[in-house]
Each structure stands twice: as C-alpha cells, then as structure tokens.
XYZ file of C-alpha atoms in Angstrom:
716
model
C -42.358 -13.434 67.565
C -38.867 -13.021 68.853
C -37.321 -9.789 69.959
C -33.814 -8.436 69.261
C -32.309 -10.331 66.287
C -34.717 -13.274 66.703
C -36.531 -14.752 63.637
C -40.126 -14.269 62.749
C -42.212 -17.400 62.956
C -42.609 -18.189 59.222
C -38.878 -17.636 58.515
C -37.879 -19.891 61.363
C -40.307 -22.573 60.232
C -38.953 -22.459 56.686
C -35.344 -22.654 57.901
C -34.389 -19.484 56.027
C -33.455 -17.458 59.030
C -29.871 -16.086 58.975
C -28.092 -14.124 61.620
C -27.383 -10.539 60.433
C -23.744 -9.913 59.504
C -21.687 -7.721 61.792
C -20.842 -4.142 60.799
C -17.161 -4.908 60.180
C -18.097 -7.449 57.487
C -19.876 -4.743 55.491
C -16.812 -2.529 55.728
C -14.591 -5.404 54.532
C -16.861 -6.131 51.591
C -16.894 -2.457 50.598
C -13.103 -2.343 50.799
C -12.742 -5.428 48.549
C -15.167 -4.044 45.961
C -13.277 -0.747 45.990
C -9.963 -2.500 45.395
C -11.428 -4.511 42.484
C -12.955 -1.385 40.933
C -9.679 0.495 41.289
C -7.838 -2.411 39.673
C -10.152 -2.363 36.668
C -9.834 1.391 36.277
C -6.075 1.441 36.765
C -5.264 -1.559 34.521
C -4.471 0.607 31.519
C -2.368 2.935 33.647
C -0.272 0.008 34.848
C 0.212 -1.162 31.266
C 1.315 2.311 30.214
C 3.889 2.310 33.004
C 5.287 -1.038 31.861
C 5.183 -0.687 28.063
C 6.135 2.061 25.625
C 4.093 1.592 22.425
C 5.700 2.299 19.047
C 2.984 4.011 17.050
C 4.777 5.033 13.857
C 5.738 1.672 12.405
C 5.047 -0.279 9.214
C 5.133 -4.093 9.218
C 6.318 -6.559 6.655
C 3.257 -8.724 5.936
C 2.701 -12.005 4.126
C 1.787 -12.111 0.442
C 1.089 -15.300 -1.497
C 0.905 -16.396 -5.120
C 0.179 -19.675 -6.873
C 3.337 -21.359 -5.599
C 4.898 -19.367 -2.758
C 4.466 -17.293 0.351
C 6.659 -14.244 0.866
C 7.024 -11.635 3.584
C 7.123 -11.969 7.366
C 5.107 -12.917 10.425
C 5.374 -13.281 14.205
C 4.141 -16.125 16.385
C 0.476 -16.001 17.380
C 1.279 -14.287 20.713
C 3.947 -11.970 19.285
C 7.729 -12.347 19.406
C 9.923 -10.875 22.140
C 13.666 -10.386 22.415
C 16.375 -8.316 24.073
C 17.199 -5.267 21.949
C 20.596 -5.009 20.279
C 21.493 -2.040 18.079
C 23.379 -2.964 14.892
C 24.977 0.038 13.172
C 27.862 -1.771 11.489
C 28.362 -5.364 10.387
C 30.747 -6.133 13.281
C 27.814 -5.594 15.675
C 26.171 -8.714 14.256
C 28.711 -10.931 16.054
C 27.035 -10.199 19.400
C 23.664 -11.272 18.031
C 24.834 -14.323 16.090
C 27.409 -15.728 18.520
C 28.621 -13.763 21.551
C 25.514 -12.352 23.239
C 24.421 -14.299 26.373
C 20.722 -13.330 26.248
C 19.199 -14.669 23.022
C 16.870 -14.361 21.266
C 17.544 -10.790 20.182
C 15.402 -8.066 18.650
C 17.711 -6.151 16.321
C 17.465 -2.423 15.707
C 19.110 -2.376 12.283
C 20.588 0.673 10.590
C 18.904 1.208 7.218
C 22.225 1.040 5.355
C 22.657 -2.574 6.530
C 19.181 -3.639 5.424
C 20.336 -5.703 2.459
C 20.111 -9.258 1.191
C 23.479 -10.430 2.541
C 22.763 -9.339 6.115
C 19.143 -10.512 6.052
C 20.031 -14.013 4.902
C 22.520 -14.268 7.798
C 19.766 -13.364 10.256
C 17.272 -15.650 8.550
C 19.444 -18.670 9.179
C 19.667 -18.431 13.001
C 17.361 -19.056 15.949
C 19.109 -16.309 17.943
C 17.014 -13.606 16.232
C 13.345 -13.125 17.154
C 12.640 -10.014 15.089
C 13.893 -6.880 13.433
C 13.178 -3.147 13.556
C 14.676 -1.200 10.647
C 15.577 2.482 10.943
C 15.285 4.476 7.711
C 18.681 5.448 6.295
C 19.178 9.192 5.874
C 20.329 10.181 3.347
C 19.205 7.417 0.986
C 21.772 4.619 0.555
C 24.143 5.970 -2.122
C 24.693 2.515 -3.633
C 20.964 2.181 -4.283
C 18.417 -0.146 -2.713
C 15.757 -2.159 -4.500
C 14.134 -5.159 -2.775
C 12.340 -5.986 -6.030
C 13.377 -8.547 -8.616
C 16.102 -8.038 -11.200
C 13.534 -9.041 -13.817
C 10.197 -7.537 -12.642
C 7.005 -9.473 -13.440
C 9.060 -12.236 -15.029
C 6.878 -14.861 -16.692
C 3.776 -12.674 -16.990
C 4.868 -10.402 -19.843
C 4.859 -11.204 -23.537
C 8.248 -12.904 -23.814
C 8.305 -16.679 -23.308
C 9.612 -19.845 -24.900
C 6.934 -19.390 -27.583
C 7.351 -15.641 -28.201
C 10.791 -14.073 -28.391
C 12.536 -16.743 -26.299
C 15.827 -14.875 -26.657
C 14.264 -12.036 -24.624
C 12.506 -14.177 -21.984
C 13.580 -13.925 -18.321
C 15.550 -10.746 -19.102
C 18.162 -12.720 -21.045
C 18.907 -9.695 -23.219
C 18.569 -6.904 -20.652
C 18.551 -7.027 -16.852
C 16.190 -4.145 -16.171
C 16.704 -3.771 -12.416
C 20.351 -4.721 -11.770
C 20.294 -3.480 -8.153
C 17.238 -5.635 -7.390
C 18.002 -7.966 -4.466
C 14.714 -9.898 -4.459
C 14.448 -9.260 -0.720
C 10.709 -8.524 -0.965
C 10.223 -12.019 -2.385
C 11.891 -13.886 0.494
C 9.951 -15.569 3.303
C 10.976 -14.695 6.874
C 9.640 -16.550 9.914
C 10.169 -13.595 12.264
C 8.559 -10.128 12.295
C 10.239 -7.165 10.598
C 9.005 -3.620 11.206
C 10.017 -0.268 9.745
C 10.484 2.590 12.234
C 9.066 5.656 10.512
C 9.592 8.135 13.366
C 13.161 9.194 14.197
C 12.040 10.133 17.734
C 10.818 6.589 18.437
C 14.062 5.215 17.047
C 15.946 7.441 19.489
C 13.796 6.237 22.408
C 14.745 2.631 21.588
C 18.432 3.523 21.313
C 18.325 5.358 24.640
C 16.696 2.360 26.331
C 19.420 0.171 24.814
C 22.169 2.530 26.031
C 20.740 2.645 29.555
C 20.244 -1.080 30.058
C 21.830 -3.307 27.385
C 25.299 -1.935 26.665
C 28.078 -4.001 28.328
C 29.968 -1.987 30.964
C 33.734 -2.439 31.423
C 33.731 -5.629 29.391
C 31.146 -7.328 31.610
C 27.865 -8.832 30.477
C 24.908 -6.403 30.885
C 22.778 -7.167 33.917
C 19.033 -7.439 34.217
C 16.643 -5.749 33.817
C 17.281 -5.465 30.071
C 15.456 -3.442 27.435
C 13.307 -5.696 25.241
C 10.951 -5.329 22.289
C 7.785 -7.200 21.376
C 6.390 -7.318 17.825
C 2.936 -8.623 16.879
C 2.250 -9.490 13.224
C 0.812 -12.987 13.101
C -0.508 -13.905 9.646
C -3.478 -16.219 9.078
C -2.625 -17.473 5.563
C 0.105 -19.996 4.791
C 1.787 -21.839 1.900
C 0.223 -20.335 -1.249
C -2.800 -18.646 -2.784
C -4.154 -22.059 -3.774
C -4.156 -23.191 -0.132
C -5.496 -20.012 1.443
C -8.242 -19.435 -1.137
C -9.366 -23.058 -0.812
C -9.569 -22.699 2.966
C -11.472 -19.424 2.679
C -13.839 -20.994 0.141
C -14.548 -23.976 2.400
C -15.180 -21.658 5.334
C -17.607 -19.586 3.272
C -19.442 -22.707 2.140
C -19.865 -24.572 5.409
C -19.480 -22.017 8.223
C -22.092 -19.609 9.524
C -19.321 -17.216 10.534
C -16.597 -17.855 7.948
C -13.033 -16.797 8.722
C -11.384 -15.656 5.518
C -7.597 -16.038 5.736
C -6.488 -14.117 2.630
C -7.823 -11.670 0.044
C -6.878 -11.067 -3.608
C -4.986 -7.885 -4.388
C -7.538 -5.785 -6.241
C -8.709 -2.301 -7.060
C -9.977 -0.350 -10.071
C -8.439 0.922 -13.280
C -9.229 4.537 -14.169
C -9.981 5.368 -17.793
C -11.490 8.155 -19.857
C -11.786 9.102 -23.525
C -11.121 12.306 -25.427
C -14.437 11.934 -27.255
C -17.283 10.525 -25.121
C -18.375 6.933 -25.718
C -21.234 4.858 -24.379
C -19.650 3.162 -21.366
C -22.410 0.536 -21.187
C -22.429 -0.232 -24.903
C -19.882 -1.189 -27.540
C -17.733 1.042 -29.701
C -18.342 0.668 -33.417
C -15.916 -1.952 -34.836
C -14.754 0.585 -37.424
C -13.845 3.204 -34.822
C -10.125 3.343 -34.044
C -8.867 4.237 -30.572
C -5.354 5.118 -29.409
C -4.612 3.889 -25.899
C -2.330 5.941 -23.672
C -1.414 4.002 -20.549
C 0.537 4.116 -17.322
C 0.548 2.385 -13.947
C -0.535 4.045 -10.694
C 0.736 1.585 -8.072
C 4.052 0.816 -6.454
C 5.412 -1.425 -3.709
C 8.185 -1.800 -1.146
C 9.301 -4.346 1.448
C 6.910 -2.887 4.040
C 3.126 -2.863 3.955
C 1.558 0.314 2.557
C 4.934 2.035 2.244
C 5.032 2.715 -1.480
C 5.978 6.298 -2.382
C 6.774 5.280 -5.990
C 8.035 8.717 -7.066
C 9.922 7.507 -10.142
C 8.362 4.064 -10.625
C 4.746 5.316 -10.771
C 4.031 8.951 -9.886
C 6.323 10.586 -12.456
C 4.586 8.718 -15.282
C 0.947 9.068 -14.241
C 1.374 12.769 -13.397
C 2.846 13.290 -16.883
C -0.051 11.307 -18.319
C -2.614 13.475 -16.486
C -0.911 16.662 -17.683
C -0.964 15.417 -21.295
C -4.678 14.599 -20.988
C -5.392 18.137 -19.745
C -3.390 19.681 -22.598
C -5.283 17.652 -25.226
C -8.707 18.471 -23.808
C -7.944 22.181 -24.215
C -7.502 21.784 -27.993
C -10.502 23.268 -29.808
C -10.916 20.652 -32.560
C -10.542 17.410 -30.567
C -14.160 16.477 -31.333
C -13.251 16.415 -35.041
C -10.314 14.039 -34.710
C -10.461 10.920 -36.843
C -9.427 8.639 -33.990
C -10.447 8.686 -30.345
C -7.891 8.610 -27.514
C -8.345 6.611 -24.326
C -6.379 7.645 -21.237
C -5.836 4.556 -19.082
C -4.385 4.250 -15.588
C -3.716 0.655 -14.565
C -3.788 -0.474 -10.935
C -1.892 -3.485 -9.541
C 0.728 -3.635 -12.309
C 3.522 -4.228 -9.788
C 2.014 -7.636 -9.044
C 2.162 -9.354 -12.446
C 0.041 -6.845 -14.356
C -3.266 -7.183 -12.485
C -4.970 -4.147 -14.052
C -3.860 -4.519 -17.667
C -4.462 -8.273 -17.774
C -8.012 -7.700 -16.497
C -8.742 -5.048 -19.123
C -7.467 -7.320 -21.905
C -9.590 -10.166 -20.496
C -12.692 -7.932 -20.415
C -12.064 -6.783 -23.984
C -11.753 -10.386 -25.154
C -14.973 -11.383 -23.332
C -16.961 -8.330 -24.588
C -17.227 -6.958 -21.046
C -15.639 -3.618 -21.968
C -16.837 -0.898 -24.383
C -13.724 -1.403 -26.538
C -12.557 -4.554 -28.261
C -8.943 -5.342 -29.031
C -9.738 -4.772 -32.723
C -10.583 -1.126 -31.961
C -7.020 -0.403 -30.789
C -5.100 1.544 -33.434
C -1.887 1.930 -31.427
C -0.571 1.944 -27.877
C 1.590 4.583 -26.134
C 2.782 3.872 -22.602
C 4.507 6.221 -20.191
C 6.905 4.377 -17.921
C 9.596 5.878 -15.650
C 10.315 9.329 -17.135
C 11.660 11.625 -14.394
C 15.377 10.796 -14.445
C 16.330 11.716 -18.005
C 19.974 12.181 -18.922
C 20.597 15.074 -21.346
C 16.814 15.427 -21.799
C 16.660 12.153 -23.752
C 13.448 10.131 -23.756
C 13.869 6.583 -25.037
C 11.307 4.884 -27.276
C 11.047 1.106 -26.784
C 9.244 -1.177 -29.219
C 8.713 -4.917 -29.567
C 11.149 -6.438 -32.092
C 9.096 -9.636 -32.480
C 5.822 -8.055 -33.618
C 7.752 -5.670 -35.868
C 8.754 -8.645 -37.998
C 5.215 -8.351 -39.352
C 5.418 -5.893 -42.240
C 2.153 -4.051 -41.545
C 3.009 -3.675 -37.862
C 6.481 -2.410 -38.776
C 4.993 0.310 -41.002
C 2.662 1.474 -38.239
C 5.391 1.389 -35.578
C 7.733 3.379 -37.794
C 5.004 5.985 -38.329
C 4.438 6.151 -34.556
C 8.162 6.647 -33.895
C 8.408 9.379 -36.540
C 5.447 11.294 -35.112
C 6.904 11.112 -31.594
C 10.367 12.197 -32.760
C 8.949 15.141 -34.745
C 6.850 16.213 -31.749
C 10.043 16.669 -29.749
C 11.469 19.190 -32.217
C 11.593 22.619 -30.598
C 10.968 21.180 -27.135
C 13.558 20.480 -24.479
C 13.055 16.758 -25.051
C 14.981 14.550 -27.457
C 13.325 11.272 -28.400
C 15.552 8.400 -29.472
C 14.790 4.817 -30.413
C 16.256 2.298 -27.985
C 17.135 -0.095 -30.805
C 15.418 -2.633 -32.993
C 16.968 -5.580 -31.136
C 16.084 -4.202 -27.695
C 13.038 -5.891 -26.058
C 10.293 -4.037 -24.253
C 10.932 -3.139 -20.610
C 8.397 -4.389 -18.012
C 5.204 -2.643 -19.150
C 1.429 -2.986 -19.390
C 1.778 -2.980 -23.193
C 3.198 -6.505 -22.960
C -0.176 -7.859 -21.737
C -1.900 -6.420 -24.833
C 0.770 -7.911 -27.118
C 0.047 -11.333 -25.613
C -3.458 -11.037 -27.055
C -2.805 -9.287 -30.370
C -0.037 -7.679 -32.430
C -0.614 -3.988 -31.722
C 1.713 -1.200 -32.875
C 3.023 0.455 -29.742
C 5.830 2.243 -27.959
C 6.931 2.518 -24.325
C 8.554 5.819 -23.303
C 11.201 5.737 -20.557
C 14.181 7.667 -19.217
C 16.431 4.619 -19.627
C 17.776 2.858 -22.707
C 18.636 -0.400 -20.989
C 18.749 -0.806 -17.182
C 16.572 1.437 -14.997
C 17.974 4.827 -14.018
C 15.980 4.376 -10.814
C 18.279 2.881 -8.135
C 15.403 2.695 -5.631
C 12.841 0.804 -7.697
C 10.022 -0.619 -5.528
C 11.566 0.638 -2.310
C 10.799 3.035 0.527
C 13.506 5.355 -0.838
C 11.713 6.070 -4.142
C 10.728 9.445 -2.692
C 10.511 13.044 -3.991
C 14.251 13.399 -3.339
C 14.872 10.554 -5.784
C 13.382 12.588 -8.652
C 15.194 15.744 -7.479
C 12.199 17.633 -6.162
C 13.498 20.581 -4.171
C 11.731 23.502 -2.520
C 13.140 26.717 -1.013
C 13.134 26.793 2.780
C 10.471 28.661 4.682
C 7.547 28.097 2.300
C 4.087 27.576 3.774
C 2.128 24.467 2.688
C 0.069 26.600 0.291
C 3.183 28.193 -1.197
C 4.814 24.768 -1.563
C 1.716 23.492 -3.380
C 1.991 26.291 -5.944
C 5.799 26.362 -6.281
C 6.937 25.175 -9.725
C 9.974 22.920 -9.297
C 12.492 22.004 -11.984
C 11.115 18.451 -11.881
C 7.628 19.786 -12.647
C 8.953 21.797 -15.593
C 10.780 18.725 -16.916
C 7.721 16.465 -16.693
C 5.528 19.167 -18.241
C 7.895 19.176 -21.238
C 7.454 15.416 -21.611
C 3.671 15.791 -21.297
C 3.700 18.469 -24.006
C 5.583 16.221 -26.447
C 3.250 13.287 -25.727
C 0.108 15.433 -26.153
C 1.334 16.832 -29.476
C 2.227 13.366 -30.749
C -1.177 11.972 -29.743
C -2.926 14.838 -31.524
C -1.036 14.035 -34.728
C -1.564 10.293 -34.301
C -5.324 10.839 -33.906
C -5.439 12.686 -37.241
C -5.050 16.291 -36.082
C -3.876 18.607 -38.872
C -3.514 21.972 -37.146
C -0.316 23.448 -35.773
C 0.586 21.807 -32.458
C 2.629 24.647 -30.968
C -0.405 25.776 -28.931
C -0.640 22.370 -27.238
C 1.199 22.936 -23.986
C 1.121 21.112 -20.635
C 0.888 23.358 -17.589
C 3.913 23.146 -15.223
C 1.799 24.628 -12.418
C -0.689 21.749 -12.676
C 2.196 19.264 -12.668
C 3.613 20.945 -9.538
C 0.295 20.631 -7.734
C 0.004 16.949 -8.657
C 3.558 16.132 -7.594
C 2.976 17.829 -4.236
C -0.339 16.052 -3.708
C 0.758 12.574 -4.800
C 4.205 12.650 -3.188
C 4.259 15.037 -0.237
C 0.819 15.810 1.181
C -2.504 14.493 -0.064
C -4.485 16.644 2.353
C -3.995 19.931 0.507
C -6.373 22.674 -0.571
C -6.495 21.628 -4.242
C -7.285 17.964 -3.602
C -9.851 19.050 -1.000
C -11.640 21.156 -3.585
C -11.951 18.513 -6.334
C -13.291 15.480 -4.436
C -16.754 14.522 -3.230
C -17.640 15.573 0.328
C -18.383 11.986 1.380
C -14.842 10.756 0.610
C -12.838 13.605 2.124
C -11.541 11.116 4.710
C -9.202 9.594 2.102
C -6.935 12.620 2.290
C -4.179 11.412 4.588
C -0.878 13.188 5.070
C 1.827 11.035 3.460
C 0.747 9.511 0.121
C 1.301 5.793 -0.509
C 0.484 3.889 -3.693
C 0.104 0.229 -2.698
C -2.739 -1.605 -4.463
C -4.056 -3.307 -1.245
C -7.206 -5.458 -0.904
C -9.854 -2.825 -0.122
C -10.957 -0.702 -3.016
C -10.844 1.893 -4.331
C -7.655 2.938 -2.568
C -6.770 6.613 -2.047
C -4.608 6.812 -5.176
C -7.380 5.476 -7.407
C -9.924 7.943 -6.039
C -7.553 10.867 -6.444
C -6.448 9.962 -9.980
C -10.144 9.646 -10.855
C -11.046 13.092 -9.515
C -7.892 14.846 -10.716
C -8.549 13.481 -14.217
C -12.184 14.613 -14.018
C -11.081 18.062 -12.849
C -8.490 18.452 -15.617
C -10.584 17.076 -18.482
C -14.185 17.569 -17.395
C -16.638 20.448 -17.590
C -18.419 22.360 -14.835
C -22.152 22.099 -15.554
C -25.005 24.161 -14.183
C -26.841 21.468 -12.236
C -28.199 21.462 -8.722
C -26.890 18.964 -6.191
C -29.993 16.815 -6.641
C -29.666 16.841 -10.437
C -25.930 16.089 -10.280
C -26.369 13.133 -7.941
C -29.262 11.758 -10.047
C -28.449 12.708 -13.653
C -30.799 10.075 -15.062
C -33.682 12.352 -13.983
C -32.375 15.122 -16.258
C -33.285 14.387 -19.931
C -30.253 16.162 -21.420
C -27.644 14.595 -19.121
C -26.621 11.750 -21.498
C -25.895 9.548 -18.483
C -24.610 6.681 -20.645
C -21.935 8.988 -22.124
C -20.799 10.954 -19.052
C -20.136 10.613 -15.339
C -21.280 13.328 -12.929
C -19.678 14.256 -9.605
C -20.760 16.793 -6.976
C -17.447 18.031 -5.566
C -16.625 20.129 -2.509
C -15.215 23.161 -4.294
C -12.829 25.761 -2.899
C -13.310 27.668 0.312
C -15.278 30.886 -0.024
C -12.757 33.720 0.601
C -15.185 35.464 2.941
C -16.245 32.458 5.025
C -15.293 28.958 6.143
C -17.836 27.269 3.886
C -17.088 25.781 0.475
C -18.649 26.510 -2.898
C -19.561 23.074 -4.332
C -20.280 22.442 -8.020
C -21.049 19.659 -10.494
C -18.406 18.206 -12.827
C -19.278 16.254 -15.966
C -16.531 14.059 -17.412
C -15.832 10.869 -19.343
C -13.874 9.339 -16.444
C -14.852 5.771 -15.525
C -13.632 2.946 -13.290
C -13.232 -0.689 -14.315
C -12.266 -3.705 -12.231
C -8.601 -4.414 -11.547
C -9.075 -7.925 -10.165
C -7.035 -10.689 -11.761
C -9.102 -12.980 -14.024
C -7.602 -15.904 -12.081
C -10.044 -15.147 -9.250
C -13.009 -14.723 -11.581
C -12.186 -18.127 -13.081
C -11.263 -19.618 -9.677
C -7.937 -20.695 -11.215
C -5.872 -19.947 -8.130
C -2.851 -21.834 -9.470
C -2.842 -19.974 -12.797
C 0.406 -19.253 -14.633
C -1.429 -17.061 -17.151
C -2.772 -14.446 -14.740
C -1.629 -12.850 -11.499
C -2.549 -14.842 -8.385
C -1.291 -12.503 -5.657
C -3.167 -12.419 -2.359
C -2.548 -10.736 0.981
C -2.863 -12.612 4.258
C -5.257 -11.380 6.903
C -4.076 -10.670 10.447
C -5.580 -9.876 13.826
C -3.299 -7.144 15.113
C -0.180 -5.251 14.151
C 1.680 -3.498 16.973
C 5.075 -2.986 18.541
C 6.253 -1.992 22.024
C 9.339 -1.910 24.248
C 9.701 -2.635 27.970
C 12.171 -3.826 30.623
C 12.427 -7.578 31.031
C 13.628 -9.360 34.196
C 15.983 -12.358 34.292
C 14.607 -15.873 33.841
C 15.597 -16.722 37.395
C 13.621 -13.798 38.829
C 10.632 -14.680 36.634
C 10.706 -18.289 37.928
C 11.015 -17.149 41.560
C 8.123 -14.737 41.060
C 6.032 -17.515 39.516
C 6.796 -19.972 42.330
C 6.045 -17.397 45.041
C 2.815 -16.478 43.261
C 1.739 -20.125 43.111
C 2.607 -20.607 46.795
C 0.547 -17.555 47.771
C -2.337 -18.838 45.642
C -2.276 -22.272 47.308
C -2.039 -20.696 50.773
C -4.967 -18.413 49.942
C -7.095 -21.336 48.733
C -6.327 -23.356 51.877
C -7.006 -20.362 54.136
C -10.282 -19.688 52.341
C -11.314 -23.351 52.687
C -10.655 -23.502 56.452
C -12.257 -20.112 57.104
C -15.337 -21.190 55.175
C -15.477 -24.531 57.024
C -15.315 -22.787 60.434
C -17.417 -19.773 59.473
C -20.174 -20.630 61.998
C -17.588 -20.529 64.763
C -15.481 -17.625 63.544
C -18.306 -15.284 62.602
C -21.129 -16.265 65.028
C -22.339 -13.685 67.573
C -23.476 -14.981 70.993
C -27.098 -14.421 72.048
C -27.908 -11.500 74.255
C -28.465 -13.104 77.738
C -31.289 -10.680 78.399
C -33.240 -11.646 75.319
C -35.644 -14.543 75.927
C -38.136 -15.921 73.468
C -41.353 -17.496 74.666
C-alpha cells in the first residue's frame, strides 16, 4: 500500500485511481455554483429592471363565425415597436410616413379611436400594434363599434318574410355604428384601463422618443411589446373542424376555439314541473330581455343602456308581481326570461325556440299566449315608452286582435304613472329583439318596449362607453360604498316607474281583475341592482344572496360579455337576484336545503332550493345563512348549430372565440439595431473563444493540473 496520496492496490489494479484535486479547484467550483444559483434567483429581478408590465389592460381578441374572422392578434412571439403618442390626427404623419424608426406602437387617444383612423393604420406595415387610452369624458359625437343593423340576417325579416324590412331597409337602428368590432386586424390592439399606466407610457415617450430641436430622437428609445397570439383562423367551420379532428385522433387534443355559450335564466309566476311538460291548454305570457353586451375589447361590456337597464327593470317587475296576493289564481301563467348571448345573433332565444320545437323544454310554442320584451328603456324623452310590433304578422286578423288588446292594456297601465306609452307605428318593423326569433317559428302576438321610436337613443351601443354615466346615474360626493348602494338615483326612480307599468299590464294580461294601483316596483331595489350590475358587484347585498361556494364571482367592475365558460358572473347574479326577489325563505336545515329530494314535502320537480350566505350578524363577523325556495331555473344558451354540428349554418348563430396562450403587455427601452448587432457579434466571439479555451484546457489538463510527486514518498 502506498503512502501519501498513493493508490491502494485494488484501485491501482483496476485503473480507477485519480489524483485528488487541489484545494483551489474546490474553491473555483463553489464560486461557479454560487454564481449560477445567484443567476437563477436574480433572473426575475433583472427582468423587472428591464421591463415595466402593464397590468390593467384589455385585449382585442379573435372571434369567428361561419364565414369570417374578426378581431385582432399578435405574432406568436408578440409584436414590438417604438412608442408614438397620437393625440390629434396630424400626429399620424410621423407614424405613417416621417418617423425613421418603424414599426411603431401607437398610444392612441380614445377620441381618435374610430373607423377612419383605424383603416388608415390597418393598411400600413409601419404599425405593429395599438394601445388605446379611454376618452374622458365620453366622446360627445357618440361611439359604437357595432353594426348599423345589429344581428342582420338572423332576425325574422328576410326575402321571404317582410322583405321591405330586411337588412334595416326601413329603419337604420344604430346609425352611429361603425362596424369596427367586425373588422379583422393583423396587429394587437389593447385598451389601457388605468390612467396611471397611461401616464407612465407617456412619460417614457416624453423622456426618450420626442424629437429635440428638430432632430431625430436618439437611442435608446421607449418601446412596447404586446402578446395576444390567437390559435384559431379563417372561420368557425375551419377551427371547429380542426378541434374535432384533434379530439378524435390525439391523446392530448389542442382545441383552437370554443363556441360562445352560457345559460338562459327563467322562472314562472306559478310553479311548473321543470322536468315535465305544461298542459297544452295552459297559456303562458313570456316576458323577456337580454342580459349580455359587447364592445371592441374582450370582457369589457358594461352595457348600461343596451342590457342592464332592461333586465333590472324586468327583475323589478317580477318582484312587484310576486307580491300580489292573488297571483296563484290568475288564468294565465307568466314566465320571466333572461336571454344570454343575444348580442351574437340571438344565441339564447334561438336555443330556447329550438328546445321548445324539439320538446326539450317544459313549454311548447303553442303554450305562448303573448310576448312582451323589454329592450333599451333608460333614455326616455318626455317619459315616453315606445311600443313596437310586427306589421307582417298583424296582417293576420286573429293576431291583429290580440296585438291590439295587448297595446290597449299597456297604454291603460301607464295612466296615472309618469310613463306615457305610444305605438311606434303600424308600418314600423321590430327593432333587433329576441321576439324576432320566436316570430320565425310561429305568429305570436307581441310587443317590444323601448325608449326610441326609430334609431337608438343610445349613442354608445355595444361600446366601452355604455357606462352608468350614459344612463345619467349620479351620486352625491362623499358617500360610502354602503350609502351609495342604498342611494335612490333619478335613474332608479325612472326605471321603477317603467317596471310598475309593465307589472300592472302583465297582471291584467294574465287575467287579473283587481285594482292594480297596489302593484308598485320598489325604487330602492332598482337602485341596489343598478349599483351591483354597473358599479360594484362585490357589495353587501350581492354577498348576502349568493351561495357560499360561488362568492368568488363577485369582482369589482361588472362586465356582461357572454364568454365561453359558463355560467358567467352576470348569469349567476341574475339567477340569485331573481330568486331573492321572487322566492320564499323556507325553514330547512343546510342538509335539507342542499338535498331537497330527501324531504317529502319539498316538491323538488316544482322548485329550486339554494342555501345562501345571508347578511352579516350585527354582533359578529359571521353570516346568518338561510334556504331560499324559488321557481328560478337555468337552460342552455348554446347555439343549436353546435348541437347539430352545422358550423356553417345561416339559420343559427355560429360565433366562436379563439383560444390563446398568453395575453400581456409591457414597455422597455430598446437599443439601436447597430448596437444590437455589435452586441450579438461580440457575444458570439466570446462564445467561440470560450469554447476554444475550454477545449485546449481540457486537452492539456494532465499537464496544467497535475501535482508533482513528493520526492520523499517512495512506494515499495
């Protein structure tokens, strides 16, 4: 056996003996490992020093139908450009012609976000993306990126039915509609929701990108990067076929688009068997409204006038009717219906009609006595509410008699109230409405109530500016959130008056004979709903009426986009608000409420039961939950086109939403191309030198790192 660092006999014989490494090598290895560990830990810190993320943004995403794709997308790795602020049209010259550093990311003033400007930017390669700042106050000229003729081709009027009214030939309902939401842009467009982030971008632009003394700005320049790559292309037919093939042949299928879908909410004044069929002789009056809206940007859909004003009025009317003592004796039942997805070619109403025709719904079309729809009702002039009917079906004598009776009852219900109901005119077609989908299936007497005789009063239809300010909601300064929730605005009083008239008319229409003066909608309830659906969902009232397991739906700013995951927040809240306003608190334990089929007297087929959080106990932080029994139900709001796999249908809505991997935006300083190339070349040179040095060091390692034998150590 050797002494010192000599090998033991078996190791030497096997040739596995290695000289021990010197102490300095261990120190070097420790230093390298430390550097690598520090690099891993500090990577995020370095990124934060380079990039400023924009967290309060909303993207424009890609939607598809049977024939087109609309919306926006970035390249797969995101799009980058030098920021240029455009606050007046003259500023566009720098972007489109004069600027020496294309492509540009434009920070666009909200007042310039219109069709004319956007089509200029769409036609150039000098623009890589767009960030839009919200205009404050709202553009006075109006702004609607929707179509002039909403849902054209999917209503009742066509070449076979009222051709003189088809394609809005008689009335252009949305004259300020630019159709911008239905254009296809090949660069990303984001909305900046936070004024502070907008100011950060402007400051970065002022510091680095503004020309000084007439000279071209020098690097480094402030740049922006937007990520919004979409997976679906061309049309719903293409993307659904690709998704279907993936699902059939792939173990891990990659779906590229999803149908727009959700649930309709419905309930009845008198309970019916939701799993059975209503007697063919039983007549039902349908009261309907939509609960969704849309804008150019994803999930930015305040819909104050286009949706919320009508469904809040509808809910208030339902509450007023349920308080009437003799509703169980009425000759006709009343069904309160809230359609989802109506913005996109009547998804909800077309599905309900389809289910009724296929006996998949408790009601059949033959059960419908009449139809009353609440459309946009918040912007009345001189307190006038307009009654629209279908002139084509009224050519049928029996339908005309029923429609005339309906109009008379509505007009008489307005007497003594601060609401005047007037007929829009026999030759006036129906405005865009869910009622049109029912008329496609059967001649039903019906009326659509609106605040406009011809064109919409709403100058911000389907836009991000259809906000509480648009329907004149105003609160005194200095109110706490709880005080704001309870404050009765003039808008709430106005909508409560409309709800009162509608409730009284429905009572008469259903066969009620008593005096209707006691039927009164509650302005305080309307105020609470307007606050919750337009200003802040996460309020004490909404918290108290929902189930504990869905309390996470209560975000801050309400939006009413139909989306692809269901039910969405709006659907849940309409469901539970309706249950709260029309249901009954029953004395059941939590176990009995969650499993009503175990309680013999629950009549599970007639009622729905919900165990809700309840209000906070005044003397503690805990809540007092209770059980609510109601006739509120959900039904599918998925277009029949997807049930039938008819993705190219012209009969039903075919709207889908593309999937994406990530949506984000950030700003940073970008160096000149020359500096980037020099940096790249130097980096490559250092890499090659390092590889060569490593190769030669490794080849001569036995010479460079060997330690001479100790002369005094001898092995025998």
